[in-house]
Amino acid sequence: MRLNAVTTFICFIGTFMMEAQNNIKNTEGLITVAETGAHQPIGVSVSGDNRLFVSFPNKEPYKYGLAEITSGRQIAYPDMKWNSTEGNETEHFVNVQDIYVDTDDYLWVLDSKPASKNSVFGEDKKEDKEGKFKLLQIELKTNRVKKAYLFEDLDRSKSALNDVRVDTEKALAYLSDPGQSAIVILDLKTGKTRIVLQNDPSTVAEKDFVLSYEGKEMRDKNGNPFQSNVNGIALTKDNKYFYYRPINTLYLYRIETRYLADHNLSAEKLSGYVENMGKTSVCHGMVADKKGNIYLTSSMDYSIKYLTPEGELHTLIQDEELIWPDSLGIGTDGYLYFSCAQVNRLPQWNEGKDRASLPYKIFKIKLP
């Protein structure tokens, strides 16, 4: 029987769908950290000494796959060679999807280009039949790649690795895989993976849940709605709880990492340890702070929310500039940093027209 940990904070999808963008009230305290022009920011993470890193998908106009933001400027990270588009693909980024600084202050870079049919950004013109995946561990003290994992035992025709979190205590990486409707667990000692919670109710998008923005349903040229299975994930700083959810749902889930690490649990037994945290909002990215708060992007009402350890859901900021807030990082300076990817305004969801408001921006807001 699935545990229902929090049932007191419920918000309905109709509230978000009726919220017109021009009615969003600006909230004081929103700060623009950097402008990235026509380069769409996706992943965001912040180191222990408050270095800010941002990733970008490999699409035109392409500048860098990964950059460090210094005084508002983008600097190729860890160097220009890794950000090149030519040469051996094991030695340069193919498509940086997510980044994460762990509790030991290593930067993890998920380089993920799923097969065309599995991409949450819509089908690629190249129509690749298999995905390309690697996970890099970068030592921030030396700015050098320490280790690379190539996911050689994954089904590349189905997988679509999206987000990553690293459990330094158990030497495990947890990755969301919307392509396989599952969580992929990578053993950092052996390089081998396990697939868990595959097609579990907590990892599968709700079939009839269609996103709607600015009075328009998010559908491609063939009328197919945007849909993503398990996508955003978060790991608490004590490595105890792993939070996750599909995009096409309002429900948030979590499970204790001790159960994810247990090889002996059956799929049914593991599913029984999943906790349904109740309804929140449409979310694309999450991050946990030291207090145990879970911050969630909330695109349908242009906001960032956070769930307290007591199960209370609050709005940190709501602003009309927050168009598809996507990925978050927490600085030691007391600020929450985040990107706005504007995915709902991309050409594949707008009859071929790019409706993104330029320049793209990276923001920060003071933590509560």
Coordinates of C-alpha atoms in Angstrom, one line a residue:
M1 CA 0.0 0.0 0.0
R2 CA 1.4 3.4 -1.1
L3 CA 2.1 5.8 1.8
N4 CA 0.2 9.1 1.5
A5 CA 2.6 11.4 3.4
V6 CA 1.0 14.8 2.8
T7 CA -2.6 15.5 1.9
T8 CA -3.2 18.9 3.3
F9 CA -1.9 21.1 0.5
I10 CA -3.9 20.6 -2.7
C11 CA -4.0 22.9 -5.7
F12 CA -6.0 22.3 -8.8
I13 CA -4.9 22.4 -12.4
G14 CA -7.7 24.6 -13.4
T15 CA -6.3 27.4 -11.3
F16 CA -3.1 27.4 -13.3
M17 CA -4.8 27.1 -16.7
M18 CA -7.0 30.1 -16.0
E19 CA -4.0 32.2 -14.9
A20 CA -3.3 34.7 -17.8
Q21 CA 0.3 35.8 -18.0
N22 CA -0.6 39.5 -18.1
N23 CA -2.3 39.1 -14.7
I24 CA 0.9 37.8 -13.0
K25 CA 2.1 40.3 -10.4
N26 CA 5.8 41.0 -10.4
T27 CA 7.5 40.1 -7.1
E28 CA 10.3 42.3 -5.7
G29 CA 13.6 40.6 -5.3
L30 CA 14.0 38.9 -8.6
I31 CA 17.5 39.5 -9.9
T32 CA 18.9 38.9 -13.3
V33 CA 22.3 37.2 -12.9
A34 CA 23.2 36.8 -16.6
E35 CA 21.7 37.2 -20.1
T36 CA 22.5 34.5 -22.6
G37 CA 21.1 35.9 -25.8
A38 CA 19.5 33.3 -28.1
H39 CA 21.3 30.5 -26.2
Q40 CA 18.7 28.5 -24.2
P41 CA 19.8 27.8 -20.7
I42 CA 18.8 24.4 -19.2
G43 CA 20.8 23.1 -16.3
V44 CA 21.9 25.2 -13.3
S45 CA 24.1 24.3 -10.4
V46 CA 26.2 26.2 -7.8
S47 CA 29.4 25.1 -6.0
G48 CA 30.3 25.3 -2.4
D49 CA 32.3 28.5 -3.1
N50 CA 29.4 29.9 -5.0
R51 CA 30.6 29.3 -8.6
L52 CA 27.7 29.3 -11.0
F53 CA 27.4 26.8 -13.8
V54 CA 24.9 26.7 -16.6
S55 CA 24.3 24.1 -19.4
F56 CA 22.9 24.6 -22.9
P57 CA 21.5 22.1 -25.4
N58 CA 23.4 21.6 -28.7
K59 CA 21.2 23.5 -31.1
E60 CA 21.7 26.6 -33.2
P61 CA 23.0 29.1 -32.3
Y62 CA 25.5 27.0 -30.4
K63 CA 28.2 28.6 -28.3
Y64 CA 28.9 26.3 -25.3
G65 CA 27.4 23.2 -23.9
L66 CA 28.6 24.1 -20.4
A67 CA 29.7 27.5 -19.1
E68 CA 30.7 29.1 -15.8
I69 CA 29.0 32.4 -15.3
T70 CA 31.5 35.0 -14.0
S71 CA 30.4 38.6 -13.6
G72 CA 27.5 38.0 -15.9
R73 CA 29.8 36.5 -18.7
Q74 CA 29.8 33.0 -20.1
I75 CA 33.1 31.2 -20.0
A76 CA 33.5 27.8 -21.6
Y77 CA 33.9 25.1 -18.9
P78 CA 36.0 23.2 -18.2
D79 CA 37.6 24.4 -21.4
M80 CA 37.0 25.0 -25.1
K81 CA 38.0 21.5 -26.1
W82 CA 35.1 19.9 -24.2
N83 CA 32.8 22.5 -25.7
S84 CA 33.8 21.8 -29.3
T85 CA 31.5 20.0 -31.7
E86 CA 34.2 18.0 -33.5
G87 CA 36.4 15.1 -32.7
N88 CA 36.0 12.0 -30.5
E89 CA 32.6 12.2 -28.8
T90 CA 34.0 10.8 -25.6
E91 CA 36.2 13.9 -25.4
H92 CA 33.6 16.6 -26.0
F93 CA 30.0 17.4 -25.1
V94 CA 27.3 16.1 -27.4
N95 CA 24.3 17.6 -25.6
V96 CA 24.6 18.7 -22.0
Q97 CA 21.2 18.1 -20.4
D98 CA 21.8 18.5 -16.6
I99 CA 24.5 19.4 -14.1
Y100 CA 24.7 18.9 -10.4
V101 CA 27.3 19.8 -7.7
D102 CA 27.3 17.1 -5.0
T103 CA 28.0 17.4 -1.3
D104 CA 31.7 16.8 -1.9
D105 CA 31.8 19.7 -4.3
Y106 CA 32.3 17.7 -7.5
L107 CA 30.4 18.9 -10.6
W108 CA 28.6 16.1 -12.4
V109 CA 27.7 16.7 -16.1
L110 CA 25.0 14.6 -17.7
D111 CA 25.7 14.6 -21.5
S112 CA 22.5 13.2 -22.9
K113 CA 21.2 13.1 -26.5
P114 CA 18.3 10.7 -26.6
A115 CA 17.1 9.0 -29.8
S116 CA 14.9 11.5 -31.7
K117 CA 11.6 9.9 -30.7
N118 CA 12.5 10.0 -27.0
S119 CA 13.4 13.7 -26.7
V120 CA 11.2 15.8 -24.5
F121 CA 12.1 18.8 -26.7
G122 CA 10.4 17.2 -29.8
E123 CA 11.8 15.0 -32.6
D124 CA 15.2 15.9 -34.0
K125 CA 15.7 16.4 -37.7
K126 CA 18.5 13.9 -37.7
E127 CA 16.1 11.2 -36.5
D128 CA 18.8 9.3 -34.6
K129 CA 17.7 5.8 -33.7
E130 CA 19.9 5.5 -30.6
G131 CA 20.8 7.9 -27.9
K132 CA 24.3 9.0 -26.8
F133 CA 25.0 9.2 -23.1
K134 CA 27.8 9.9 -20.7
L135 CA 28.2 11.2 -17.1
L136 CA 31.3 13.2 -16.3
Q137 CA 32.7 13.9 -12.8
I138 CA 34.7 17.2 -12.8
E139 CA 36.9 18.1 -9.9
L140 CA 36.3 21.8 -9.3
K141 CA 39.6 22.4 -7.6
T142 CA 41.5 21.6 -10.7
N143 CA 38.8 22.1 -13.3
R144 CA 39.6 18.7 -14.8
V145 CA 37.4 15.7 -15.7
K146 CA 38.2 13.0 -13.2
K147 CA 36.0 10.2 -14.5
A148 CA 33.5 9.4 -17.3
Y149 CA 30.7 6.9 -17.2
L150 CA 29.3 5.7 -20.6
F151 CA 26.2 3.7 -19.7
E152 CA 27.2 0.9 -21.9
D153 CA 24.5 -1.4 -20.5
L154 CA 21.6 0.9 -21.2
D155 CA 19.1 0.4 -24.0
R156 CA 20.0 3.4 -26.1
S157 CA 17.0 3.1 -28.3
K158 CA 14.6 3.6 -25.4
S159 CA 16.6 5.6 -22.8
A160 CA 16.3 9.4 -22.5
L161 CA 18.4 10.3 -19.4
N162 CA 17.2 13.7 -18.2
D163 CA 18.3 14.7 -14.7
V164 CA 21.0 13.5 -12.3
R165 CA 21.6 13.5 -8.5
V166 CA 24.6 11.9 -6.8
D167 CA 24.5 10.2 -3.4
T168 CA 28.0 10.6 -2.1
E169 CA 27.3 8.4 0.9
K170 CA 26.4 5.3 -1.2
A171 CA 28.4 6.1 -4.3
L172 CA 25.3 6.0 -6.5
A173 CA 23.9 8.3 -9.1
Y174 CA 20.2 8.5 -9.6
L175 CA 18.9 9.6 -13.0
S176 CA 15.4 10.2 -14.3
D177 CA 14.7 8.4 -17.5
P178 CA 11.4 9.6 -19.1
G179 CA 12.1 7.4 -22.1
Q180 CA 11.9 4.2 -20.0
S181 CA 9.5 5.7 -17.4
A182 CA 12.0 4.7 -14.8
I183 CA 14.8 5.7 -12.4
V184 CA 18.2 4.6 -13.5
I185 CA 20.7 3.9 -10.7
L186 CA 24.4 4.1 -11.7
D187 CA 26.9 2.4 -9.4
L188 CA 29.8 4.8 -9.4
K189 CA 32.2 2.0 -8.3
T190 CA 31.4 -0.5 -11.1
G191 CA 29.8 1.7 -13.8
K192 CA 26.9 -0.7 -14.0
T193 CA 23.2 0.5 -14.0
R194 CA 20.0 -0.8 -12.6
I195 CA 16.5 0.3 -13.7
V196 CA 13.9 0.7 -10.9
L197 CA 10.3 1.8 -10.6
Q198 CA 9.8 1.3 -14.3
N199 CA 6.2 2.0 -15.4
D200 CA 5.3 2.6 -11.8
P201 CA 2.4 5.0 -11.2
S202 CA 4.8 7.4 -9.8
T203 CA 7.1 7.5 -12.9
V204 CA 4.4 7.5 -15.7
A205 CA 2.8 10.7 -17.0
E206 CA -0.9 11.0 -16.8
K207 CA -2.2 10.1 -20.2
D208 CA -4.8 12.9 -20.6
F209 CA -2.9 15.6 -18.8
V210 CA -2.2 18.3 -21.5
L211 CA -0.2 21.4 -20.7
S212 CA -1.7 24.7 -21.7
Y213 CA 0.1 28.1 -21.9
E214 CA -1.1 31.5 -22.9
G215 CA -4.5 30.1 -23.9
K216 CA -2.9 27.4 -26.2
E217 CA -2.5 23.7 -25.7
M218 CA 1.1 22.5 -26.0
R219 CA 1.0 20.3 -29.1
D220 CA 3.3 19.5 -32.1
K221 CA 2.5 19.9 -35.8
N222 CA 0.8 16.5 -35.7
G223 CA -1.4 17.4 -32.8
N224 CA 0.5 15.3 -30.3
P225 CA 0.7 16.9 -26.9
F226 CA 3.9 17.5 -25.0
Q227 CA 4.3 14.7 -22.5
S228 CA 7.1 13.6 -20.2
N229 CA 7.3 10.7 -17.8
V230 CA 9.6 11.0 -14.7
N231 CA 11.7 14.1 -15.2
G232 CA 12.5 16.5 -12.4
I233 CA 14.4 15.0 -9.4
A234 CA 15.9 16.1 -6.1
L235 CA 18.1 14.6 -3.4
T236 CA 18.1 15.9 0.2
K237 CA 21.4 17.1 1.5
D238 CA 21.6 14.2 4.0
N239 CA 21.1 11.7 1.1
K240 CA 18.0 10.3 2.9
Y241 CA 15.2 11.2 0.5
F242 CA 15.0 11.1 -3.3
Y243 CA 12.1 13.2 -4.8
Y244 CA 10.9 12.8 -8.3
R245 CA 7.9 13.2 -10.6
P246 CA 6.7 13.3 -14.2
I247 CA 6.0 16.7 -15.8
N248 CA 2.5 15.7 -16.9
T249 CA 1.0 15.4 -13.4
L250 CA 0.5 17.5 -10.3
Y251 CA 1.7 14.8 -7.9
L252 CA 5.1 14.8 -6.2
Y253 CA 6.7 11.5 -5.0
R254 CA 9.6 10.5 -2.8
I255 CA 11.4 7.4 -1.6
E256 CA 14.1 6.7 0.9
T257 CA 17.5 6.1 -0.8
R258 CA 18.1 3.1 1.4
Y259 CA 15.4 1.3 -0.5
L260 CA 16.8 2.4 -3.9
A261 CA 20.2 1.0 -2.9
D262 CA 18.7 -2.4 -1.9
H263 CA 19.3 -4.9 -4.7
N264 CA 17.2 -7.5 -3.0
L265 CA 13.9 -5.6 -3.1
S266 CA 11.4 -6.8 -5.7
A267 CA 9.8 -4.2 -8.0
E268 CA 6.5 -4.6 -6.1
K269 CA 8.2 -4.2 -2.7
L270 CA 10.2 -1.2 -3.8
S271 CA 7.0 0.5 -5.2
G272 CA 5.4 0.0 -1.8
Y273 CA 8.0 2.3 -0.2
V274 CA 7.1 5.2 -2.5
E275 CA 5.4 8.1 -0.7
N276 CA 2.9 10.2 -2.5
M277 CA 3.5 13.8 -1.3
G278 CA 0.2 15.1 -2.7
K279 CA -0.6 17.6 -5.4
T280 CA 1.7 20.5 -6.1
S281 CA 2.0 22.1 -9.5
V282 CA 3.4 21.4 -13.0
C283 CA 7.1 21.1 -12.4
H284 CA 10.3 20.7 -14.5
G285 CA 13.1 20.9 -12.0
M286 CA 13.7 20.6 -8.2
V287 CA 16.4 21.1 -5.7
A288 CA 16.7 20.6 -1.9
D289 CA 18.3 23.0 0.6
K290 CA 20.0 22.2 3.9
K291 CA 16.8 22.8 5.9
G292 CA 15.0 20.1 3.9
N293 CA 12.9 22.4 1.8
I294 CA 12.3 21.2 -1.7
Y295 CA 12.1 23.9 -4.3
L296 CA 10.0 23.3 -7.4
T297 CA 9.7 25.2 -10.6
S298 CA 6.0 25.9 -11.4
S299 CA 5.5 26.9 -15.0
M300 CA 1.8 27.2 -15.4
D301 CA 1.6 30.1 -12.9
Y302 CA 5.1 31.5 -13.6
S303 CA 6.4 30.8 -10.1
I304 CA 8.9 29.0 -7.9
K305 CA 7.4 27.1 -5.0
Y306 CA 8.9 25.2 -2.1
L307 CA 7.7 22.4 0.1
T308 CA 8.7 22.5 3.7
P309 CA 9.6 19.4 5.8
E310 CA 6.3 19.8 7.5
G311 CA 4.5 19.4 4.2
E312 CA 3.5 23.0 3.6
L313 CA 3.6 24.4 0.1
H314 CA 4.6 28.0 -0.3
T315 CA 5.2 30.4 -3.3
L316 CA 8.7 31.9 -3.2
I317 CA 8.3 34.1 -6.2
Q318 CA 5.8 34.7 -9.0
D319 CA 6.7 36.8 -11.9
E320 CA 5.7 37.1 -15.6
E321 CA 9.3 36.6 -16.6
L322 CA 9.4 33.1 -15.3
I323 CA 8.5 31.3 -18.5
W324 CA 9.0 27.6 -18.0
P325 CA 11.5 27.9 -15.1
D326 CA 13.5 24.8 -15.5
S327 CA 16.5 24.0 -13.3
L328 CA 17.7 25.3 -10.0
G329 CA 20.8 25.6 -7.9
I330 CA 21.4 26.9 -4.3
G331 CA 24.3 29.2 -3.6
T332 CA 26.2 29.6 -0.3
D333 CA 25.3 33.3 -0.5
G334 CA 21.7 32.5 0.4
Y335 CA 20.2 32.7 -3.1
L336 CA 18.3 30.3 -5.3
Y337 CA 19.6 30.4 -8.9
F338 CA 17.5 29.2 -11.8
S339 CA 17.0 29.1 -15.6
C340 CA 13.9 29.8 -17.6
A341 CA 14.0 27.6 -20.7
Q342 CA 10.8 28.8 -22.4
V343 CA 10.2 25.3 -23.8
N344 CA 6.6 26.0 -24.4
R345 CA 7.6 28.8 -26.9
L346 CA 9.9 26.7 -29.0
P347 CA 9.1 26.2 -32.7
Q348 CA 8.0 22.5 -32.4
W349 CA 5.2 23.6 -30.1
N350 CA 4.2 26.7 -32.1
E351 CA 3.6 25.7 -35.8
G352 CA 7.3 26.1 -36.5
K353 CA 7.6 29.7 -35.1
D354 CA 10.1 30.5 -32.4
R355 CA 8.2 32.6 -29.8
A356 CA 10.9 32.8 -27.2
S357 CA 11.4 36.2 -25.6
L358 CA 15.1 37.1 -25.9
P359 CA 17.5 37.4 -24.3
Y360 CA 17.2 34.2 -22.3
K361 CA 18.1 34.9 -18.7
I362 CA 19.5 33.3 -15.5
F363 CA 17.8 34.6 -12.3
K364 CA 18.3 34.5 -8.6
I365 CA 16.0 35.1 -5.6
K366 CA 16.8 35.3 -1.9
L367 CA 16.0 32.1 0.0
P368 CA 13.3 32.3 2.7

